[in-house]
């Protein structure tokens, strides 16, 4: 373990040192990539004791791996949770958590603005197992209370939401969940623990698409879940073991490395995003801008209360609808036209026809994703270059 008193350390220090210092087995300063599927037992008796849960030890990488352990310890520190569990993707983390809590006949009450893949899982896959998801407008907390019944197994929210940056009140959502003796799950992908720690606000389980800011470099697909140790142990020993949505040692290592620079990256993403949001707000070809750091954001006050910063995603509606949006996306030179987000490189995409094409036209309208709605994942490049790029691209657009 590191000699550092981690309880007293600031977040940026935890990002660098939290995973426990040098590797105990070798002294390696960077945790090694333990690229091994299986682990030798010291004796037949020791192997049997590990299997029986009477002795600690690694068995097989689907059940656990030291590189994965380093990542899980680190994310649990940063989210201020008791334990963490890594998965092969954000969807593996989300689906595993939902399957661990629900059975046939259960229901989930969820906010209705979600990553399109989560929405599809909720609306198409879960009903095949007779699990119903009630997607409601989470900005009105009464909607949660009104939809909970004796078969509700959890509340699920994403805040800020992808791609509209809608903010949901975590503290009061947790109170509603606990009044009904069910857990609150929060997808913390957009803010990361650098800007928001849902467990401190009363949530029970945090999930991440670690593909995004936690990896940070657009080179890894991964997911994480954080919560109480008993729950995480059970999740590891049941759904993760049985369904097998594990992370590879290499990807776990890439995330440990990504976390070391999380604080500096998030600062820069946010500074750039605020400047881009301000620039777009004043642009005559832009109808509306969504960024929680703008005082014009409908839940700016709530964002200030539950977040320490606003993240790096900016969405806007361009005048001239889909055609204008397409022209803009085809005209940018520095922004890359691609889905995903949270990379050091700036990305641009059209949620209505890409990440959120899983929503029906009616549902898109309900969650305010119009034809001219464009999402930016603002990277860590020089902000003047980013604004120059948007400016030259907007000049080409007829509205
Ligand atoms: N949660 C959020 C908030 C997400 O944005 C995504 C992916 C996921 C979960 C799923 O994670 P994955 O399995 O992809 O690691 N969001 C994407 C997006 O906006 N564009 O491409 C993927």
Short mmCIF file of C-alpha atoms and ligand atoms in Angstrom, two decimals:
data_model
loop_
_atom_site.label_atom_id
_atom_site.label_comp_id
_atom_site.label_asym_id
_atom_site.label_seq_id
_atom_site.Cartn_x
_atom_site.Cartn_y
_atom_site.Cartn_z
CA UNK A 1 0.00 0.00 0.00
CA UNK A 2 1.03 3.60 -0.51
CA UNK A 3 2.46 5.32 2.60
CA UNK A 4 0.14 8.24 1.84
CA UNK A 5 -2.78 8.90 4.16
CA UNK A 6 -5.40 8.58 1.44
CA UNK A 7 -8.23 9.73 3.68
CA UNK A 8 -6.67 13.19 3.87
CA UNK A 9 -5.47 13.49 0.26
CA UNK A 10 -7.10 15.78 -2.30
CA UNK A 11 -8.87 14.32 -5.33
CA UNK A 12 -6.07 14.99 -7.85
CA UNK A 13 -3.64 13.19 -5.52
CA UNK A 14 -6.01 10.25 -5.14
CA UNK A 15 -6.21 9.98 -8.93
CA UNK A 16 -2.46 9.45 -9.09
CA UNK A 17 -1.88 7.42 -5.91
CA UNK A 18 -5.21 5.91 -4.94
CA UNK A 19 -4.75 2.50 -6.51
CA UNK A 20 -2.34 1.55 -3.77
CA UNK A 21 1.19 2.52 -4.75
CA UNK A 22 3.69 0.13 -6.26
CA UNK A 23 2.84 -3.45 -7.21
CA UNK A 24 3.33 -5.60 -4.11
CA UNK A 25 4.59 -8.67 -6.00
CA UNK A 26 7.29 -6.94 -8.06
CA UNK A 27 7.70 -3.33 -6.93
CA UNK A 28 6.65 -2.14 -10.39
CA UNK A 29 5.60 1.52 -10.17
CA UNK A 30 3.03 1.09 -12.93
CA UNK A 31 0.67 -1.78 -12.08
CA UNK A 32 1.63 -4.65 -14.43
CA UNK A 33 -0.81 -5.99 -17.00
CA UNK A 34 -1.36 -9.45 -15.51
CA UNK A 35 -2.12 -11.04 -18.86
CA UNK A 36 -2.93 -14.47 -17.47
CA UNK A 37 -6.19 -16.39 -17.68
CA UNK A 38 -5.45 -18.67 -14.74
CA UNK A 39 -3.42 -18.58 -11.50
CA UNK A 40 -1.41 -21.46 -9.98
CA UNK A 41 -2.37 -22.61 -6.48
CA UNK A 42 0.37 -23.18 -3.85
CA UNK A 43 -1.11 -26.61 -3.10
CA UNK A 44 -4.22 -28.66 -3.76
CA UNK A 45 -5.50 -27.77 -0.30
CA UNK A 46 -4.89 -24.02 -0.91
CA UNK A 47 -6.83 -24.23 -4.20
CA UNK A 48 -9.77 -25.94 -2.49
CA UNK A 49 -9.74 -23.31 0.28
CA UNK A 50 -9.81 -20.47 -2.24
CA UNK A 51 -12.76 -22.12 -3.99
CA UNK A 52 -14.52 -22.58 -0.67
CA UNK A 53 -14.03 -18.86 0.11
CA UNK A 54 -11.85 -19.70 3.14
CA UNK A 55 -8.69 -18.14 1.73
CA UNK A 56 -7.96 -15.08 -0.46
CA UNK A 57 -6.36 -15.65 -3.84
CA UNK A 58 -6.76 -15.38 -7.57
CA UNK A 59 -8.24 -18.31 -9.48
CA UNK A 60 -9.26 -17.36 -12.99
CA UNK A 61 -9.51 -14.01 -14.77
CA UNK A 62 -13.30 -14.23 -15.24
CA UNK A 63 -13.55 -14.13 -11.43
CA UNK A 64 -10.77 -11.62 -10.78
CA UNK A 65 -7.33 -10.42 -11.87
CA UNK A 66 -4.76 -8.21 -10.07
CA UNK A 67 -4.84 -5.48 -12.76
CA UNK A 68 -8.62 -5.42 -12.49
CA UNK A 69 -8.33 -5.26 -8.69
CA UNK A 70 -6.11 -2.16 -8.94
CA UNK A 71 -8.73 -0.44 -11.10
CA UNK A 72 -11.59 -1.44 -8.80
CA UNK A 73 -9.78 -0.18 -5.70
CA UNK A 74 -9.02 3.11 -7.44
CA UNK A 75 -12.55 3.81 -8.68
CA UNK A 76 -14.00 2.89 -5.27
CA UNK A 77 -11.66 5.49 -3.67
CA UNK A 78 -12.60 8.15 -6.15
CA UNK A 79 -16.36 7.55 -5.91
CA UNK A 80 -16.07 7.29 -2.13
CA UNK A 81 -17.63 3.83 -2.25
CA UNK A 82 -16.78 0.64 -0.38
CA UNK A 83 -16.01 -1.44 -3.47
CA UNK A 84 -15.89 -1.34 -7.26
CA UNK A 85 -16.36 -3.85 -10.04
CA UNK A 86 -15.05 -3.57 -13.61
CA UNK A 87 -16.86 -4.79 -16.74
CA UNK A 88 -16.16 -5.12 -20.44
CA UNK A 89 -18.41 -2.16 -21.31
CA UNK A 90 -20.72 0.41 -19.76
CA UNK A 91 -23.70 -1.62 -21.02
CA UNK A 92 -22.30 -4.75 -19.31
CA UNK A 93 -22.12 -2.80 -16.03
CA UNK A 94 -25.65 -1.38 -16.41
CA UNK A 95 -27.28 -4.64 -17.53
CA UNK A 96 -25.49 -6.64 -14.80
CA UNK A 97 -26.67 -4.25 -12.07
CA UNK A 98 -30.28 -4.31 -13.35
CA UNK A 99 -30.30 -8.12 -13.70
CA UNK A 100 -28.86 -8.45 -10.18
CA UNK A 101 -31.79 -6.50 -8.72
CA UNK A 102 -34.70 -7.63 -10.89
CA UNK A 103 -36.51 -10.81 -11.78
CA UNK A 104 -39.51 -11.59 -13.94
CA UNK A 105 -42.40 -9.39 -12.76
CA UNK A 106 -40.14 -6.62 -11.40
CA UNK A 107 -40.14 -3.05 -12.64
CA UNK A 108 -37.66 -0.17 -12.66
CA UNK A 109 -38.55 3.53 -12.53
CA UNK A 110 -36.07 5.49 -14.67
CA UNK A 111 -35.61 9.03 -15.89
CA UNK A 112 -36.50 9.26 -19.58
CA UNK A 113 -33.40 10.98 -20.97
CA UNK A 114 -30.75 8.28 -21.19
CA UNK A 115 -27.99 7.10 -23.49
CA UNK A 116 -29.80 5.52 -26.48
CA UNK A 117 -28.29 2.08 -25.74
CA UNK A 118 -29.60 2.14 -22.17
CA UNK A 119 -33.04 3.19 -23.46
CA UNK A 120 -33.01 0.31 -25.93
CA UNK A 121 -32.00 -2.17 -23.20
CA UNK A 122 -34.83 -0.86 -21.02
CA UNK A 123 -37.50 -0.78 -23.73
CA UNK A 124 -36.64 -3.82 -25.87
CA UNK A 125 -34.43 -6.32 -24.02
CA UNK A 126 -35.76 -6.18 -20.45
CA UNK A 127 -39.44 -6.69 -21.46
CA UNK A 128 -38.37 -10.05 -23.00
CA UNK A 129 -37.58 -11.14 -19.44
CA UNK A 130 -40.84 -9.62 -18.15
CA UNK A 131 -39.04 -6.71 -16.51
CA UNK A 132 -40.80 -3.41 -17.14
CA UNK A 133 -39.06 -0.04 -17.17
CA UNK A 134 -41.21 3.03 -16.51
CA UNK A 135 -39.39 5.95 -18.10
CA UNK A 136 -40.61 9.24 -16.67
CA UNK A 137 -39.61 12.91 -16.69
CA UNK A 138 -37.13 12.88 -13.81
CA UNK A 139 -37.07 16.66 -13.42
CA UNK A 140 -40.43 16.34 -11.64
CA UNK A 141 -39.69 14.16 -8.61
CA UNK A 142 -43.38 13.35 -8.07
CA UNK A 143 -43.15 11.19 -11.20
CA UNK A 144 -40.84 8.78 -9.34
CA UNK A 145 -43.18 8.48 -6.37
CA UNK A 146 -46.24 8.11 -8.61
CA UNK A 147 -44.70 5.21 -10.55
CA UNK A 148 -43.21 3.15 -7.73
CA UNK A 149 -45.21 0.11 -6.63
CA UNK A 150 -44.56 -3.08 -4.66
CA UNK A 151 -42.72 -4.64 -7.63
CA UNK A 152 -40.31 -1.72 -8.17
CA UNK A 153 -36.76 -2.89 -7.53
CA UNK A 154 -34.78 0.33 -8.12
CA UNK A 155 -34.73 3.91 -9.40
CA UNK A 156 -32.31 4.51 -12.28
CA UNK A 157 -31.14 7.98 -13.36
CA UNK A 158 -28.51 9.54 -15.60
CA UNK A 159 -27.40 13.05 -14.57
CA UNK A 160 -26.35 15.12 -16.45
CA UNK A 161 -28.24 13.14 -19.06
CA UNK A 162 -26.96 12.17 -22.48
CA UNK A 163 -27.38 14.27 -24.67
CA UNK A 164 -29.66 17.00 -23.25
CA UNK A 165 -27.66 17.57 -20.03
CA UNK A 166 -30.86 17.41 -18.00
CA UNK A 167 -30.03 17.44 -14.28
CA UNK A 168 -31.85 15.22 -11.79
CA UNK A 169 -31.88 15.90 -8.06
CA UNK A 170 -29.81 12.99 -6.66
CA UNK A 171 -30.33 13.77 -2.96
CA UNK A 172 -34.11 13.91 -3.19
CA UNK A 173 -34.28 10.95 -5.56
CA UNK A 174 -32.32 8.93 -2.98
CA UNK A 175 -34.80 9.98 -0.28
CA UNK A 176 -37.71 8.74 -2.42
CA UNK A 177 -35.91 5.46 -3.17
CA UNK A 178 -35.07 4.84 0.49
CA UNK A 179 -38.61 5.66 1.62
CA UNK A 180 -39.64 2.74 -0.60
CA UNK A 181 -36.67 0.60 0.55
CA UNK A 182 -35.19 0.36 -2.94
CA UNK A 183 -31.74 1.47 -4.20
CA UNK A 184 -30.98 4.49 -6.35
CA UNK A 185 -28.62 3.82 -9.28
CA UNK A 186 -26.87 6.79 -10.88
CA UNK A 187 -25.03 6.73 -14.21
CA UNK A 188 -22.12 9.08 -13.44
CA UNK A 189 -20.45 8.86 -16.86
CA UNK A 190 -20.80 12.54 -17.84
CA UNK A 191 -19.48 14.26 -14.70
CA UNK A 192 -17.12 11.49 -13.43
CA UNK A 193 -16.29 11.46 -9.70
CA UNK A 194 -14.19 14.57 -10.33
CA UNK A 195 -17.34 16.72 -10.62
CA UNK A 196 -20.02 14.63 -8.91
CA UNK A 197 -20.04 11.90 -6.26
CA UNK A 198 -23.54 10.41 -6.15
CA UNK A 199 -22.80 8.05 -3.23
CA UNK A 200 -22.06 11.10 -1.04
CA UNK A 201 -25.48 12.46 -2.04
CA UNK A 202 -27.29 9.29 -0.94
CA UNK A 203 -27.21 7.10 -4.07
CA UNK A 204 -26.57 3.38 -3.54
CA UNK A 205 -24.93 2.25 -6.78
CA UNK A 206 -22.93 4.23 -9.34
CA UNK A 207 -22.37 2.96 -12.87
CA UNK A 208 -20.05 4.25 -15.57
CA UNK A 209 -19.28 3.89 -19.18
CA UNK A 210 -15.53 4.00 -18.45
CA UNK A 211 -15.09 4.12 -22.23
CA UNK A 212 -15.56 7.87 -21.85
CA UNK A 213 -13.70 10.25 -19.50
CA UNK A 214 -12.24 7.55 -17.25
CA UNK A 215 -10.30 5.98 -20.12
CA UNK A 216 -10.15 9.42 -21.71
CA UNK A 217 -8.27 8.58 -24.88
CA UNK A 218 -10.84 6.86 -27.10
CA UNK A 219 -8.96 3.56 -27.03
CA UNK A 220 -10.93 1.39 -24.57
CA UNK A 221 -14.49 0.13 -24.08
CA UNK A 222 -15.21 -0.61 -20.42
CA UNK A 223 -17.69 -0.22 -17.58
CA UNK A 224 -17.69 0.12 -13.80
CA UNK A 225 -20.09 -0.31 -10.89
CA UNK A 226 -19.45 1.02 -7.38
CA UNK A 227 -21.40 0.42 -4.18
CA UNK A 228 -21.45 -1.32 -0.80
CA UNK A 229 -18.94 -4.19 -0.45
CA UNK A 230 -21.60 -6.84 0.22
CA UNK A 231 -23.52 -5.88 -2.90
CA UNK A 232 -20.41 -5.70 -5.12
CA UNK A 233 -19.16 -9.07 -3.81
CA UNK A 234 -22.50 -10.61 -4.65
CA UNK A 235 -22.54 -9.01 -8.12
CA UNK A 236 -19.04 -10.38 -8.79
CA UNK A 237 -19.95 -13.85 -7.53
CA UNK A 238 -23.23 -14.13 -9.43
CA UNK A 239 -24.00 -12.06 -12.55
CA UNK A 240 -20.40 -11.19 -13.50
CA UNK A 241 -19.23 -14.77 -12.94
CA UNK A 242 -22.22 -16.32 -14.72
CA UNK A 243 -22.70 -13.93 -17.63
CA UNK A 244 -19.01 -13.14 -17.91
CA UNK A 245 -19.01 -9.50 -19.08
CA UNK A 246 -15.49 -9.00 -17.74
CA UNK A 247 -12.83 -6.44 -18.55
CA UNK A 248 -9.52 -7.58 -20.08
CA UNK A 249 -6.30 -6.98 -18.08
CA UNK A 250 -5.05 -4.61 -20.81
CA UNK A 251 -8.22 -2.51 -20.70
CA UNK A 252 -8.15 -2.45 -16.88
CA UNK A 253 -4.58 -1.13 -17.10
CA UNK A 254 -5.56 1.53 -19.64
CA UNK A 255 -8.23 2.77 -17.22
CA UNK A 256 -5.82 2.83 -14.25
CA UNK A 257 -3.54 4.95 -16.41
CA UNK A 258 -6.47 7.11 -17.57
CA UNK A 259 -7.52 7.80 -13.98
CA UNK A 260 -4.10 9.21 -13.14
CA UNK A 261 -4.80 12.22 -15.39
CA UNK A 262 -8.56 12.48 -14.75
CA UNK A 263 -8.34 15.67 -12.65
CA UNK A 264 -6.29 17.67 -15.13
CA UNK A 265 -8.28 16.43 -18.11
CA UNK A 266 -11.65 17.23 -16.53
CA UNK A 267 -10.50 20.75 -15.65
CA UNK A 268 -9.44 21.39 -19.23
CA UNK A 269 -12.56 19.77 -20.75
CA UNK A 270 -14.74 21.99 -18.61
CA UNK A 271 -12.85 25.23 -19.28
CA UNK A 272 -13.04 24.57 -23.03
CA UNK A 273 -16.70 23.51 -22.90
CA UNK A 274 -17.72 26.68 -21.09
CA UNK A 275 -15.99 28.85 -23.70
CA UNK A 276 -17.56 26.88 -26.56
CA UNK A 277 -21.01 27.10 -24.89
CA UNK A 278 -20.67 30.86 -24.47
CA UNK A 279 -19.54 31.26 -28.08
CA UNK A 280 -22.48 29.23 -29.41
CA UNK A 281 -25.00 31.10 -27.23
CA UNK A 282 -24.11 34.33 -29.04
CA UNK A 283 -24.08 32.82 -32.54
CA UNK A 284 -26.98 33.98 -34.74
CA UNK A 285 -27.31 30.53 -36.41
CA UNK A 286 -27.77 28.77 -33.06
CA UNK A 287 -31.25 28.51 -31.56
CA UNK A 288 -30.47 27.10 -28.11
CA UNK A 289 -27.46 25.82 -26.16
CA UNK A 290 -27.47 23.24 -23.33
CA UNK A 291 -24.57 23.29 -20.87
CA UNK A 292 -25.20 23.06 -17.10
CA UNK A 293 -22.58 25.75 -16.45
CA UNK A 294 -24.61 28.41 -18.28
CA UNK A 295 -26.95 30.42 -16.04
CA UNK A 296 -29.56 29.96 -18.80
CA UNK A 297 -29.60 26.17 -18.25
CA UNK A 298 -33.01 25.37 -16.67
CA UNK A 299 -31.38 23.48 -13.77
CA UNK A 300 -28.21 25.52 -13.39
CA UNK A 301 -28.91 26.06 -9.68
CA UNK A 302 -29.37 22.35 -9.00
CA UNK A 303 -26.21 21.60 -11.00
CA UNK A 304 -24.29 24.07 -8.79
CA UNK A 305 -25.65 22.33 -5.68
CA UNK A 306 -24.80 18.74 -6.58
CA UNK A 307 -21.80 19.12 -8.89
CA UNK A 308 -18.45 20.84 -8.36
CA UNK A 309 -18.11 21.47 -12.12
CA UNK A 310 -20.13 20.95 -15.27
CA UNK A 311 -18.19 18.57 -17.52
CA UNK A 312 -17.20 18.75 -21.15
CA UNK A 313 -20.37 18.08 -23.16
CA UNK A 314 -22.19 20.91 -24.92
CA UNK A 315 -25.34 20.36 -26.97
CA UNK A 316 -27.09 22.87 -29.17
CA UNK A 317 -29.89 23.25 -31.65
CA UNK A 318 -28.90 24.76 -34.93
CA UNK A 319 -31.39 26.87 -36.89
CA UNK A 320 -32.27 25.15 -40.15
CA UNK A 321 -32.82 21.68 -38.67
CA UNK A 322 -31.30 18.42 -39.90
CA UNK A 323 -29.94 19.84 -43.17
CA UNK A 324 -28.08 22.63 -41.38
CA UNK A 325 -26.79 20.18 -38.76
CA UNK A 326 -25.49 17.84 -41.45
CA UNK A 327 -23.75 20.70 -43.25
CA UNK A 328 -22.10 21.73 -39.98
CA UNK A 329 -20.96 18.18 -39.14
CA UNK A 330 -19.58 17.71 -42.66
CA UNK A 331 -17.74 21.06 -42.47
CA UNK A 332 -15.82 20.80 -39.19
CA UNK A 333 -12.12 20.07 -39.55
CA UNK A 334 -10.82 19.73 -35.99
CA UNK A 335 -13.89 18.10 -34.40
CA UNK A 336 -14.18 14.47 -35.49
CA UNK A 337 -17.60 13.30 -36.69
CA UNK A 338 -18.00 10.30 -34.39
CA UNK A 339 -20.09 8.97 -31.52
CA UNK A 340 -18.66 8.31 -28.04
CA UNK A 341 -17.48 11.15 -25.84
CA UNK A 342 -14.99 12.09 -23.16
CA UNK A 343 -11.92 11.65 -25.36
CA UNK A 344 -9.03 14.11 -25.41
CA UNK A 345 -10.05 14.76 -29.05
CA UNK A 346 -13.18 16.84 -29.70
CA UNK A 347 -16.08 14.92 -31.23
CA UNK A 348 -19.35 15.98 -32.88
CA UNK A 349 -22.48 13.88 -33.57
CA UNK A 350 -26.21 14.03 -34.31
CA UNK A 351 -28.07 12.19 -31.50
CA UNK A 352 -31.41 11.96 -33.38
CA UNK A 353 -29.90 9.80 -36.15
CA UNK A 354 -26.97 8.28 -34.23
CA UNK A 355 -26.64 7.64 -30.46
CA UNK A 356 -30.35 8.18 -29.80
CA UNK A 357 -31.78 6.69 -33.00
CA UNK A 358 -33.15 3.97 -30.67
CA UNK A 359 -35.77 6.52 -29.52
CA UNK A 360 -39.00 6.73 -31.54
CA UNK A 361 -39.74 10.10 -33.20
CA UNK A 362 -42.37 10.70 -30.52
CA UNK A 363 -39.95 9.92 -27.66
CA UNK A 364 -37.24 12.12 -29.21
CA UNK A 365 -39.70 15.01 -29.22
CA UNK A 366 -40.65 14.29 -25.60
CA UNK A 367 -37.03 14.59 -24.47
CA UNK A 368 -36.39 17.66 -26.68
CA UNK A 369 -33.96 16.08 -29.15
CA UNK A 370 -34.90 17.89 -32.35
CA UNK A 371 -33.69 17.41 -35.94
CA UNK A 372 -31.24 20.29 -35.51
CA UNK A 373 -29.86 18.99 -32.19
CA UNK A 374 -26.07 18.51 -32.29
CA UNK A 375 -23.85 17.15 -29.47
CA UNK A 376 -20.25 18.21 -28.93
CA UNK A 377 -17.78 16.36 -26.73
CA UNK A 378 -15.31 19.17 -26.18
CA UNK A 379 -11.74 17.86 -26.02
CA UNK A 380 -8.58 19.27 -24.48
CA UNK A 381 -7.23 21.03 -27.56
CA UNK A 382 -6.63 24.80 -27.49
CA UNK A 383 -10.04 26.43 -27.11
CA UNK A 384 -9.31 29.12 -29.74
CA UNK A 385 -8.71 26.42 -32.34
CA UNK A 386 -11.98 24.72 -31.39
CA UNK A 387 -13.97 27.94 -31.67
CA UNK A 388 -12.24 28.84 -34.97
CA UNK A 389 -13.27 25.43 -36.31
CA UNK A 390 -16.91 25.84 -35.28
CA UNK A 391 -16.89 29.36 -36.65
CA UNK A 392 -15.64 28.35 -40.11
CA UNK A 393 -18.11 25.44 -40.21
CA UNK A 394 -21.07 27.61 -39.12
CA UNK A 395 -20.20 30.10 -41.90
CA UNK A 396 -20.91 27.35 -44.44
CA UNK A 397 -24.36 26.60 -43.01
CA UNK A 398 -27.51 28.10 -44.58
CA UNK A 399 -30.22 28.49 -41.95
N1 LIG B 1 -23.99 5.43 -20.13
C1 LIG B 1 -23.78 6.58 -20.81
C2 LIG B 1 -24.16 7.88 -20.17
C3 LIG B 1 -23.25 6.54 -22.08
O1 LIG B 1 -23.06 7.70 -22.72
C4 LIG B 1 -22.92 5.29 -22.67
C5 LIG B 1 -22.36 5.18 -24.04
C6 LIG B 1 -23.15 4.12 -21.92
C7 LIG B 1 -23.67 4.24 -20.66
C8 LIG B 1 -22.81 2.75 -22.45
O2 LIG B 1 -21.45 2.55 -22.33
P1 LIG B 1 -20.56 1.62 -23.31
O3 LIG B 1 -21.16 0.25 -23.25
O4 LIG B 1 -20.66 2.20 -24.68
O5 LIG B 1 -19.20 1.70 -22.71
N2 LIG B 1 -22.49 6.35 -24.81
C9 LIG B 1 -22.18 6.50 -26.05
C10 LIG B 1 -22.40 7.69 -26.78
O6 LIG B 1 -22.95 8.71 -26.36
N3 LIG B 1 -21.91 7.56 -27.99
O7 LIG B 1 -21.41 6.29 -28.21
C11 LIG B 1 -21.56 5.52 -26.97
#
